[in-house]
Amino acid sequence: MAHWRDLGGDTYTLSLEPLRLNVGLVIGAERALVIDTGEGPRQARLILDAVREKTQLPLVVVNTHAHYDHFFGNAVFRAAGVNEFWAHENAAAAIAASGDAARVEVAGREPEMAAAEGEDTEIVVPQAIVREQPVLVDLGGQAVTLFYLGRGHTDGDLLVGTPSSLFSGDLVEEGAYPEFGDSYPEEWADVLRHISALRHRYEHLVPGHGALSTDSTVRTMAETMAMAVRSARQATRESPNDATKAIPILPYGPEQSRLFISRLRAPHSLH
Ligand SMILES: [Zn+2]
């Protein structure tokens, strides 16, 4: 039996090792929505089996963003009859452009996915697109809201609002430093403040990875990131030729700090 956690409002979440990935499930009267599909067909089959313990309804999938652990399982769901995959337009574009290049990430745990060999290892690009405006996905007597608050962890992070819960993807992570590799740190801090302001609408906030978030987690994450942006900018002004000077003063690990600074300085994050 899968260990679904019942969040109320026909909403459930399941935590998957080794990344403590939080998958979501919302069950309506006619359809059910699955939030994120795992890092390859092996994990996706576990997710699908767990979903089928809860419901036999036709499924709809949403990918919160274009990182491999959130969409590499899509082909398993397509083989199970899903033909509606939702994502933000930038995430869908990123999956189409660089999904294949990410296969190397799962060489150890999902060898078939890494090698692009075997069943259900195709990259399935979402075709149901969310842009600036929120989208209501009707599940029958139950609707889920997909919305975008701007660039943050990536340039295409979707939030998923259910009657009881807000699924934030990796905009919020619990128990780990934020992952800055494709991020827009300054805008991310603003998005986190926005999420914090929305918190009263939802009983639970489900991060992309780790334990359910509290109000203070999100506020602290927002304040820490805004402070890190200020510190890094100041250090860069003082030592314009050596951005690495800021690394020891940042509230993250050395690797995250290095990525943070490179993303803060990237020209595309200026507009
Ligand atoms: Zn991610």
mmCIF file of N, CA, C and O in Angstrom, residues 164-255:
data_model
loop_
_atom_site.group_PDB
_atom_site.id
_atom_site.type_symbol
_atom_site.label_atom_id
_atom_site.label_comp_id
_atom_site.label_asym_id
_atom_site.label_seq_id
_atom_site.Cartn_x
_atom_site.Cartn_y
_atom_site.Cartn_z
ATOM 1 N N SER A 164 -7.820 22.301 -0.626
ATOM 2 C CA SER A 164 -7.167 22.342 0.687
ATOM 3 C C SER A 164 -5.712 22.782 0.643
ATOM 4 O O SER A 164 -5.154 23.176 1.663
ATOM 5 N N SER A 165 -5.081 22.710 -0.523
ATOM 6 C CA SER A 165 -3.616 22.757 -0.530
ATOM 7 C C SER A 165 -3.060 23.555 -1.699
ATOM 8 O O SER A 165 -3.688 23.670 -2.748
ATOM 9 N N LEU A 166 -1.850 24.061 -1.478
ATOM 10 C CA LEU A 166 -1.102 24.706 -2.547
ATOM 11 C C LEU A 166 0.169 23.884 -2.791
ATOM 12 O O LEU A 166 0.975 23.697 -1.875
ATOM 13 N N PHE A 167 0.301 23.372 -4.012
ATOM 14 C CA PHE A 167 1.516 22.655 -4.412
ATOM 15 C C PHE A 167 2.428 23.673 -5.097
ATOM 16 O O PHE A 167 2.023 24.290 -6.085
ATOM 17 N N SER A 168 3.633 23.822 -4.563
ATOM 18 C CA SER A 168 4.502 24.912 -5.024
ATOM 19 C C SER A 168 5.605 24.452 -5.960
ATOM 20 O O SER A 168 6.397 25.282 -6.414
ATOM 21 N N GLY A 169 5.690 23.139 -6.276
ATOM 22 C CA GLY A 169 6.886 22.693 -6.999
ATOM 23 C C GLY A 169 8.123 23.078 -6.204
ATOM 24 O O GLY A 169 8.054 23.267 -4.984
ATOM 25 N N ASP A 170 9.250 23.251 -6.897
ATOM 26 C CA ASP A 170 10.505 23.528 -6.186
ATOM 27 C C ASP A 170 10.693 25.005 -5.855
ATOM 28 O O ASP A 170 11.768 25.400 -5.395
ATOM 29 N N LEU A 171 9.657 25.833 -6.071
ATOM 30 C CA LEU A 171 9.729 27.199 -5.565
ATOM 31 C C LEU A 171 9.953 27.166 -4.062
ATOM 32 O O LEU A 171 10.602 28.049 -3.501
ATOM 33 N N VAL A 172 9.391 26.143 -3.403
ATOM 34 C CA VAL A 172 9.640 25.932 -1.980
ATOM 35 C C VAL A 172 10.228 24.537 -1.830
ATOM 36 O O VAL A 172 9.726 23.585 -2.417
ATOM 37 N N GLU A 173 11.318 24.449 -1.077
ATOM 38 C CA GLU A 173 11.886 23.139 -0.744
ATOM 39 C C GLU A 173 12.129 23.105 0.745
ATOM 40 O O GLU A 173 12.508 24.106 1.350
ATOM 41 N N GLU A 174 11.896 21.939 1.310
ATOM 42 C CA GLU A 174 12.045 21.772 2.750
ATOM 43 C C GLU A 174 13.259 20.888 2.999
ATOM 44 O O GLU A 174 13.423 19.850 2.356
ATOM 45 N N GLY A 175 14.125 21.295 3.912
ATOM 46 C CA GLY A 175 15.226 20.421 4.316
ATOM 47 C C GLY A 175 16.414 20.430 3.376
ATOM 48 O O GLY A 175 17.287 19.572 3.472
ATOM 49 N N ALA A 176 16.454 21.373 2.449
ATOM 50 C CA ALA A 176 17.610 21.469 1.544
ATOM 51 C C ALA A 176 17.772 22.936 1.158
ATOM 52 O O ALA A 176 16.822 23.713 1.241
ATOM 53 N N TYR A 177 18.977 23.302 0.754
ATOM 54 C CA TYR A 177 19.153 24.646 0.214
ATOM 55 C C TYR A 177 18.357 24.754 -1.081
ATOM 56 O O TYR A 177 18.179 23.755 -1.788
ATOM 57 N N PRO A 178 17.906 25.972 -1.421
ATOM 58 C CA PRO A 178 17.234 26.137 -2.718
ATOM 59 C C PRO A 178 18.196 25.758 -3.842
ATOM 60 O O PRO A 178 19.403 25.883 -3.689
ATOM 61 N N GLU A 179 17.624 25.332 -4.954
ATOM 62 C CA GLU A 179 18.437 24.886 -6.091
ATOM 63 C C GLU A 179 18.414 26.012 -7.131
ATOM 64 O O GLU A 179 17.381 26.311 -7.708
ATOM 65 N N PHE A 180 19.595 26.639 -7.313
ATOM 66 C CA PHE A 180 19.640 27.884 -8.090
ATOM 67 C C PHE A 180 20.035 27.711 -9.554
ATOM 68 O O PHE A 180 20.103 28.694 -10.286
ATOM 69 N N GLY A 181 20.329 26.483 -9.991
ATOM 70 C CA GLY A 181 20.912 26.271 -11.317
ATOM 71 C C GLY A 181 20.211 26.964 -12.474
ATOM 72 O O GLY A 181 20.858 27.503 -13.358
ATOM 73 N N ASP A 182 18.881 26.968 -12.489
ATOM 74 C CA ASP A 182 18.123 27.615 -13.564
ATOM 75 C C ASP A 182 17.287 28.775 -13.027
ATOM 76 O O ASP A 182 16.269 29.145 -13.602
ATOM 77 N N SER A 183 17.736 29.342 -11.910
ATOM 78 C CA SER A 183 16.854 30.259 -11.173
ATOM 79 C C SER A 183 17.061 31.728 -11.530
ATOM 80 O O SER A 183 18.006 32.102 -12.229
ATOM 81 N N TYR A 184 16.160 32.547 -11.000
ATOM 82 C CA TYR A 184 16.190 34.004 -11.119
ATOM 83 C C TYR A 184 16.053 34.524 -9.686
ATOM 84 O O TYR A 184 14.940 34.828 -9.244
ATOM 85 N N PRO A 185 17.172 34.590 -8.941
ATOM 86 C CA PRO A 185 17.092 34.762 -7.484
ATOM 87 C C PRO A 185 16.278 35.974 -7.031
ATOM 88 O O PRO A 185 15.493 35.880 -6.083
ATOM 89 N N GLU A 186 16.467 37.108 -7.689
ATOM 90 C CA GLU A 186 15.784 38.309 -7.230
ATOM 91 C C GLU A 186 14.273 38.172 -7.400
ATOM 92 O O GLU A 186 13.492 38.498 -6.503
ATOM 93 N N GLU A 187 13.860 37.653 -8.555
ATOM 94 C CA GLU A 187 12.429 37.465 -8.809
ATOM 95 C C GLU A 187 11.866 36.342 -7.937
ATOM 96 O O GLU A 187 10.708 36.389 -7.499
ATOM 97 N N TRP A 188 12.700 35.338 -7.678
ATOM 98 C CA TRP A 188 12.275 34.211 -6.829
ATOM 99 C C TRP A 188 11.885 34.721 -5.442
ATOM 100 O O TRP A 188 10.858 34.307 -4.875
ATOM 101 N N ALA A 189 12.684 35.647 -4.892
ATOM 102 C CA ALA A 189 12.355 36.186 -3.565
ATOM 103 C C ALA A 189 10.972 36.851 -3.597
ATOM 104 O O ALA A 189 10.173 36.694 -2.662
ATOM 105 N N ASP A 190 10.671 37.558 -4.684
ATOM 106 C CA ASP A 190 9.342 38.188 -4.809
ATOM 107 C C ASP A 190 8.235 37.136 -4.906
ATOM 108 O O ASP A 190 7.168 37.288 -4.309
ATOM 109 N N VAL A 191 8.484 36.086 -5.665
ATOM 110 C CA VAL A 191 7.485 35.008 -5.802
ATOM 111 C C VAL A 191 7.216 34.368 -4.434
ATOM 112 O O VAL A 191 6.072 34.082 -4.083
ATOM 113 N N LEU A 192 8.282 34.181 -3.657
ATOM 114 C CA LEU A 192 8.103 33.579 -2.320
ATOM 115 C C LEU A 192 7.254 34.478 -1.422
ATOM 116 O O LEU A 192 6.420 33.996 -0.653
ATOM 117 N N ARG A 193 7.465 35.793 -1.524
ATOM 118 C CA ARG A 193 6.622 36.713 -0.739
ATOM 119 C C ARG A 193 5.165 36.593 -1.165
ATOM 120 O O ARG A 193 4.256 36.631 -0.346
ATOM 121 N N HIS A 194 4.965 36.450 -2.464
ATOM 122 C CA HIS A 194 3.613 36.293 -3.002
ATOM 123 C C HIS A 194 2.966 35.005 -2.459
ATOM 124 O O HIS A 194 1.809 34.992 -2.033
ATOM 125 N N ILE A 195 3.740 33.919 -2.467
ATOM 126 C CA ILE A 195 3.230 32.638 -1.944
ATOM 127 C C ILE A 195 2.874 32.791 -0.468
ATOM 128 O O ILE A 195 1.817 32.333 -0.014
ATOM 129 N N SER A 196 3.734 33.462 0.258
ATOM 130 C CA SER A 196 3.481 33.676 1.681
ATOM 131 C C SER A 196 2.169 34.436 1.889
ATOM 132 O O SER A 196 1.372 34.106 2.771
ATOM 133 N N ALA A 197 1.928 35.426 1.029
ATOM 134 C CA ALA A 197 0.692 36.213 1.139
ATOM 135 C C ALA A 197 -0.550 35.402 0.779
ATOM 136 O O ALA A 197 -1.658 35.716 1.223
ATOM 137 N N LEU A 198 -0.386 34.370 -0.028
ATOM 138 C CA LEU A 198 -1.528 33.525 -0.425
ATOM 139 C C LEU A 198 -1.830 32.429 0.582
ATOM 140 O O LEU A 198 -2.850 31.741 0.466
ATOM 141 N N ARG A 199 -0.932 32.241 1.535
ATOM 142 C CA ARG A 199 -0.992 31.054 2.390
ATOM 143 C C ARG A 199 -2.323 30.906 3.133
ATOM 144 O O ARG A 199 -2.774 29.792 3.366
ATOM 145 N N HIS A 200 -2.964 32.014 3.493
ATOM 146 C CA HIS A 200 -4.200 31.915 4.277
ATOM 147 C C HIS A 200 -5.324 31.226 3.494
ATOM 148 O O HIS A 200 -6.283 30.752 4.066
ATOM 149 N N ARG A 201 -5.189 31.172 2.165
ATOM 150 C CA ARG A 201 -6.242 30.524 1.367
ATOM 151 C C ARG A 201 -6.173 29.009 1.436
ATOM 152 O O ARG A 201 -7.099 28.326 1.031
ATOM 153 N N TYR A 202 -5.030 28.500 1.841
ATOM 154 C CA TYR A 202 -4.810 27.046 1.777
ATOM 155 C C TYR A 202 -4.415 26.515 3.155
ATOM 156 O O TYR A 202 -3.633 27.133 3.864
ATOM 157 N N GLU A 203 -4.933 25.343 3.465
ATOM 158 C CA GLU A 203 -4.594 24.718 4.739
ATOM 159 C C GLU A 203 -3.152 24.189 4.725
ATOM 160 O O GLU A 203 -2.454 24.262 5.725
ATOM 161 N N HIS A 204 -2.725 23.650 3.578
ATOM 162 C CA HIS A 204 -1.397 23.037 3.498
ATOM 163 C C HIS A 204 -0.603 23.610 2.332
ATOM 164 O O HIS A 204 -1.172 23.920 1.298
ATOM 165 N N LEU A 205 0.711 23.681 2.537
ATOM 166 C CA LEU A 205 1.591 24.021 1.431
ATOM 167 C C LEU A 205 2.538 22.847 1.209
ATOM 168 O O LEU A 205 3.276 22.450 2.112
ATOM 169 N N VAL A 206 2.457 22.275 0.007
ATOM 170 C CA VAL A 206 3.257 21.091 -0.307
ATOM 171 C C VAL A 206 4.444 21.531 -1.164
ATOM 172 O O VAL A 206 4.261 21.952 -2.317
ATOM 173 N N PRO A 207 5.660 21.443 -0.626
ATOM 174 C CA PRO A 207 6.833 21.842 -1.409
ATOM 175 C C PRO A 207 7.189 20.761 -2.423
ATOM 176 O O PRO A 207 6.654 19.652 -2.366
ATOM 177 N N GLY A 208 8.090 21.072 -3.347
ATOM 178 C CA GLY A 208 8.502 20.087 -4.337
ATOM 179 C C GLY A 208 9.195 18.886 -3.714
ATOM 180 O O GLY A 208 9.075 17.767 -4.207
ATOM 181 N N HIS A 209 9.902 19.139 -2.635
ATOM 182 C CA HIS A 209 10.623 18.078 -1.931
ATOM 183 C C HIS A 209 10.525 18.340 -0.430
ATOM 184 O O HIS A 209 10.524 19.486 0.004
ATOM 185 N N GLY A 210 10.474 17.261 0.361
ATOM 186 C CA GLY A 210 10.561 17.392 1.812
ATOM 187 C C GLY A 210 9.218 17.566 2.495
ATOM 188 O O GLY A 210 8.162 17.461 1.874
ATOM 189 N N ALA A 211 9.284 17.837 3.802
ATOM 190 C CA ALA A 211 8.085 17.908 4.635
ATOM 191 C C ALA A 211 7.183 19.070 4.247
ATOM 192 O O ALA A 211 7.634 20.045 3.639
ATOM 193 N N LEU A 212 5.896 18.970 4.603
ATOM 194 C CA LEU A 212 4.962 20.070 4.357
ATOM 195 C C LEU A 212 5.505 21.355 4.990
ATOM 196 O O LEU A 212 6.094 21.322 6.058
ATOM 197 N N SER A 213 5.299 22.478 4.288
ATOM 198 C CA SER A 213 5.894 23.736 4.740
ATOM 199 C C SER A 213 4.972 24.469 5.688
ATOM 200 O O SER A 213 3.757 24.450 5.538
ATOM 201 N N THR A 214 5.580 25.169 6.617
ATOM 202 C CA THR A 214 4.821 26.054 7.493
ATOM 203 C C THR A 214 4.886 27.472 6.916
ATOM 204 O O THR A 214 5.695 27.760 6.039
ATOM 205 N N ASP A 215 4.047 28.363 7.467
ATOM 206 C CA ASP A 215 4.106 29.773 7.054
ATOM 207 C C ASP A 215 5.505 30.333 7.227
ATOM 208 O O ASP A 215 6.014 31.053 6.379
ATOM 209 N N SER A 216 6.112 29.996 8.374
ATOM 210 C CA SER A 216 7.408 30.613 8.662
ATOM 211 C C SER A 216 8.492 30.094 7.724
ATOM 212 O O SER A 216 9.422 30.826 7.396
ATOM 213 N N THR A 217 8.377 28.854 7.243
ATOM 214 C CA THR A 217 9.370 28.346 6.282
ATOM 215 C C THR A 217 9.410 29.236 5.055
ATOM 216 O O THR A 217 10.485 29.621 4.583
ATOM 217 N N VAL A 218 8.229 29.542 4.513
ATOM 218 C CA VAL A 218 8.173 30.307 3.272
ATOM 219 C C VAL A 218 8.639 31.742 3.508
ATOM 220 O O VAL A 218 9.402 32.300 2.717
ATOM 221 N N ARG A 219 8.188 32.324 4.631
ATOM 222 C CA ARG A 219 8.624 33.694 4.940
ATOM 223 C C ARG A 219 10.130 33.756 5.119
ATOM 224 O O ARG A 219 10.792 34.656 4.586
ATOM 225 N N THR A 220 10.672 32.784 5.861
ATOM 226 C CA THR A 220 12.115 32.767 6.099
ATOM 227 C C THR A 220 12.873 32.574 4.792
ATOM 228 O O THR A 220 13.881 33.237 4.538
ATOM 229 N N MET A 221 12.362 31.677 3.947
ATOM 230 C CA MET A 221 13.021 31.437 2.661
ATOM 231 C C MET A 221 13.033 32.724 1.828
ATOM 232 O O MET A 221 14.042 33.070 1.197
ATOM 233 N N ALA A 222 11.904 33.460 1.844
ATOM 234 C CA ALA A 222 11.805 34.729 1.103
ATOM 235 C C ALA A 222 12.769 35.766 1.661
ATOM 236 O O ALA A 222 13.507 36.418 0.913
ATOM 237 N N GLU A 223 12.778 35.905 2.990
ATOM 238 C CA GLU A 223 13.637 36.934 3.604
ATOM 239 C C GLU A 223 15.109 36.603 3.400
ATOM 240 O O GLU A 223 15.921 37.487 3.122
ATOM 241 N N THR A 224 15.447 35.319 3.556
ATOM 242 C CA THR A 224 16.841 34.894 3.375
ATOM 243 C C THR A 224 17.301 35.180 1.947
ATOM 244 O O THR A 224 18.401 35.679 1.719
ATOM 245 N N MET A 225 16.432 34.892 0.978
ATOM 246 C CA MET A 225 16.822 35.087 -0.417
ATOM 247 C C MET A 225 16.952 36.569 -0.752
ATOM 248 O O MET A 225 17.893 36.979 -1.440
ATOM 249 N N ALA A 226 16.013 37.384 -0.237
ATOM 250 C CA ALA A 226 16.088 38.830 -0.496
ATOM 251 C C ALA A 226 17.359 39.397 0.125
ATOM 252 O O ALA A 226 18.058 40.226 -0.479
ATOM 253 N N MET A 227 17.696 38.931 1.326
ATOM 254 C CA MET A 227 18.917 39.392 1.991
ATOM 255 C C MET A 227 20.156 38.948 1.215
ATOM 256 O O MET A 227 21.101 39.710 1.051
ATOM 257 N N ALA A 228 20.123 37.721 0.707
ATOM 258 C CA ALA A 228 21.256 37.205 -0.066
ATOM 259 C C ALA A 228 21.465 38.022 -1.339
ATOM 260 O O ALA A 228 22.599 38.307 -1.728
ATOM 261 N N VAL A 229 20.366 38.440 -1.962
ATOM 262 C CA VAL A 229 20.473 39.278 -3.169
ATOM 263 C C VAL A 229 21.160 40.596 -2.814
ATOM 264 O O VAL A 229 22.084 41.040 -3.503
ATOM 265 N N ARG A 230 20.711 41.217 -1.696
ATOM 266 C CA ARG A 230 21.334 42.490 -1.280
ATOM 267 C C ARG A 230 22.814 42.299 -0.963
ATOM 268 O O ARG A 230 23.656 43.089 -1.400
ATOM 269 N N SER A 231 23.150 41.244 -0.195
ATOM 270 C CA SER A 231 24.552 41.009 0.185
ATOM 271 C C SER A 231 25.423 40.790 -1.034
ATOM 272 O O SER A 231 26.524 41.322 -1.128
ATOM 273 N N ALA A 232 24.928 39.983 -1.963
ATOM 274 C CA ALA A 232 25.733 39.668 -3.145
ATOM 275 C C ALA A 232 25.931 40.907 -4.001
ATOM 276 O O ALA A 232 27.015 41.142 -4.532
ATOM 277 N N ARG A 233 24.872 41.739 -4.122
ATOM 278 C CA ARG A 233 24.997 42.965 -4.923
ATOM 279 C C ARG A 233 26.023 43.901 -4.289
ATOM 280 O O ARG A 233 26.844 44.499 -4.980
ATOM 281 N N GLN A 234 25.971 44.012 -2.965
ATOM 282 C CA GLN A 234 26.906 44.897 -2.275
ATOM 283 C C GLN A 234 28.339 44.387 -2.434
ATOM 284 O O GLN A 234 29.252 45.156 -2.749
ATOM 285 N N ALA A 235 28.536 43.080 -2.248
ATOM 286 C CA ALA A 235 29.877 42.506 -2.386
ATOM 287 C C ALA A 235 30.392 42.704 -3.807
ATOM 288 O O ALA A 235 31.577 42.958 -4.023
ATOM 289 N N THR A 236 29.496 42.611 -4.782
ATOM 290 C CA THR A 236 29.899 42.785 -6.179
ATOM 291 C C THR A 236 30.292 44.235 -6.454
ATOM 292 O O THR A 236 31.211 44.516 -7.210
ATOM 293 N N ARG A 237 29.570 45.165 -5.793
ATOM 294 C CA ARG A 237 29.943 46.582 -5.950
ATOM 295 C C ARG A 237 31.317 46.845 -5.346
ATOM 296 O O ARG A 237 32.121 47.576 -5.901
ATOM 297 N N GLU A 238 31.582 46.212 -4.195
ATOM 298 C CA GLU A 238 32.854 46.453 -3.508
ATOM 299 C C GLU A 238 34.019 45.771 -4.213
ATOM 300 O O GLU A 238 35.140 46.270 -4.196
ATOM 301 N N SER A 239 33.766 44.583 -4.775
ATOM 302 C CA SER A 239 34.834 43.855 -5.481
ATOM 303 C C SER A 239 34.317 43.439 -6.851
ATOM 304 O O SER A 239 34.031 42.270 -7.086
ATOM 305 N N PRO A 240 34.193 44.420 -7.756
ATOM 306 C CA PRO A 240 33.543 44.130 -9.038
ATOM 307 C C PRO A 240 34.249 43.033 -9.836
ATOM 308 O O PRO A 240 33.630 42.387 -10.680
ATOM 309 N N ASN A 241 35.538 42.828 -9.571
ATOM 310 C CA ASN A 241 36.254 41.837 -10.374
ATOM 311 C C ASN A 241 36.284 40.451 -9.737
ATOM 312 O O ASN A 241 36.838 39.529 -10.309
ATOM 313 N N ASP A 242 35.749 40.359 -8.542
ATOM 314 C CA ASP A 242 35.787 39.057 -7.876
ATOM 315 C C ASP A 242 34.460 38.758 -7.184
ATOM 316 O O ASP A 242 34.309 38.992 -5.982
ATOM 317 N N ALA A 243 33.531 38.251 -7.960
ATOM 318 C CA ALA A 243 32.197 37.968 -7.413
ATOM 319 C C ALA A 243 32.247 36.864 -6.365
ATOM 320 O O ALA A 243 31.375 36.775 -5.507
ATOM 321 N N THR A 244 33.299 36.037 -6.420
ATOM 322 C CA THR A 244 33.360 34.927 -5.468
ATOM 323 C C THR A 244 33.552 35.424 -4.039
ATOM 324 O O THR A 244 33.331 34.684 -3.091
ATOM 325 N N LYS A 245 33.960 36.686 -3.880
ATOM 326 C CA LYS A 245 34.112 37.279 -2.540
ATOM 327 C C LYS A 245 32.832 37.146 -1.726
ATOM 328 O O LYS A 245 32.856 37.090 -0.505
ATOM 329 N N ALA A 246 31.695 37.159 -2.427
ATOM 330 C CA ALA A 246 30.412 37.132 -1.724
ATOM 331 C C ALA A 246 30.067 35.744 -1.186
ATOM 332 O O ALA A 246 29.237 35.612 -0.298
ATOM 333 N N ILE A 247 30.746 34.720 -1.694
ATOM 334 C CA ILE A 247 30.324 33.358 -1.354
ATOM 335 C C ILE A 247 30.280 33.087 0.152
ATOM 336 O O ILE A 247 29.274 32.598 0.664
ATOM 337 N N PRO A 248 31.353 33.452 0.900
ATOM 338 C CA PRO A 248 31.317 33.124 2.337
ATOM 339 C C PRO A 248 30.222 33.845 3.112
ATOM 340 O O PRO A 248 29.817 33.375 4.174
ATOM 341 N N ILE A 249 29.744 34.978 2.618
ATOM 342 C CA ILE A 249 28.734 35.716 3.382
ATOM 343 C C ILE A 249 27.311 35.298 3.032
ATOM 344 O O ILE A 249 26.362 35.720 3.680
ATOM 345 N N LEU A 250 27.159 34.458 2.036
ATOM 346 C CA LEU A 250 25.796 34.068 1.654
ATOM 347 C C LEU A 250 25.282 32.944 2.563
ATOM 348 O O LEU A 250 26.056 32.128 3.045
ATOM 349 N N PRO A 251 23.957 32.908 2.760
ATOM 350 C CA PRO A 251 23.385 31.945 3.711
ATOM 351 C C PRO A 251 23.161 30.561 3.111
ATOM 352 O O PRO A 251 22.278 29.834 3.559
ATOM 353 N N TYR A 252 23.927 30.201 2.103
ATOM 354 C CA TYR A 252 23.763 28.903 1.446
ATOM 355 C C TYR A 252 25.097 28.168 1.443
ATOM 356 O O TYR A 252 26.125 28.728 1.797
ATOM 357 N N GLY A 253 25.101 26.915 1.010
ATOM 358 C CA GLY A 253 26.345 26.162 0.872
ATOM 359 C C GLY A 253 27.186 26.733 -0.259
ATOM 360 O O GLY A 253 26.703 27.529 -1.065
ATOM 361 N N PRO A 254 28.481 26.359 -0.331
ATOM 362 C CA PRO A 254 29.374 26.935 -1.348
ATOM 363 C C PRO A 254 28.881 26.713 -2.779
ATOM 364 O O PRO A 254 28.937 27.634 -3.598
ATOM 365 N N GLU A 255 28.374 25.519 -3.065
ATOM 366 C CA GLU A 255 27.926 25.232 -4.428
ATOM 367 C C GLU A 255 26.685 26.054 -4.780
ATOM 368 O O GLU A 255 26.599 26.673 -5.842
#
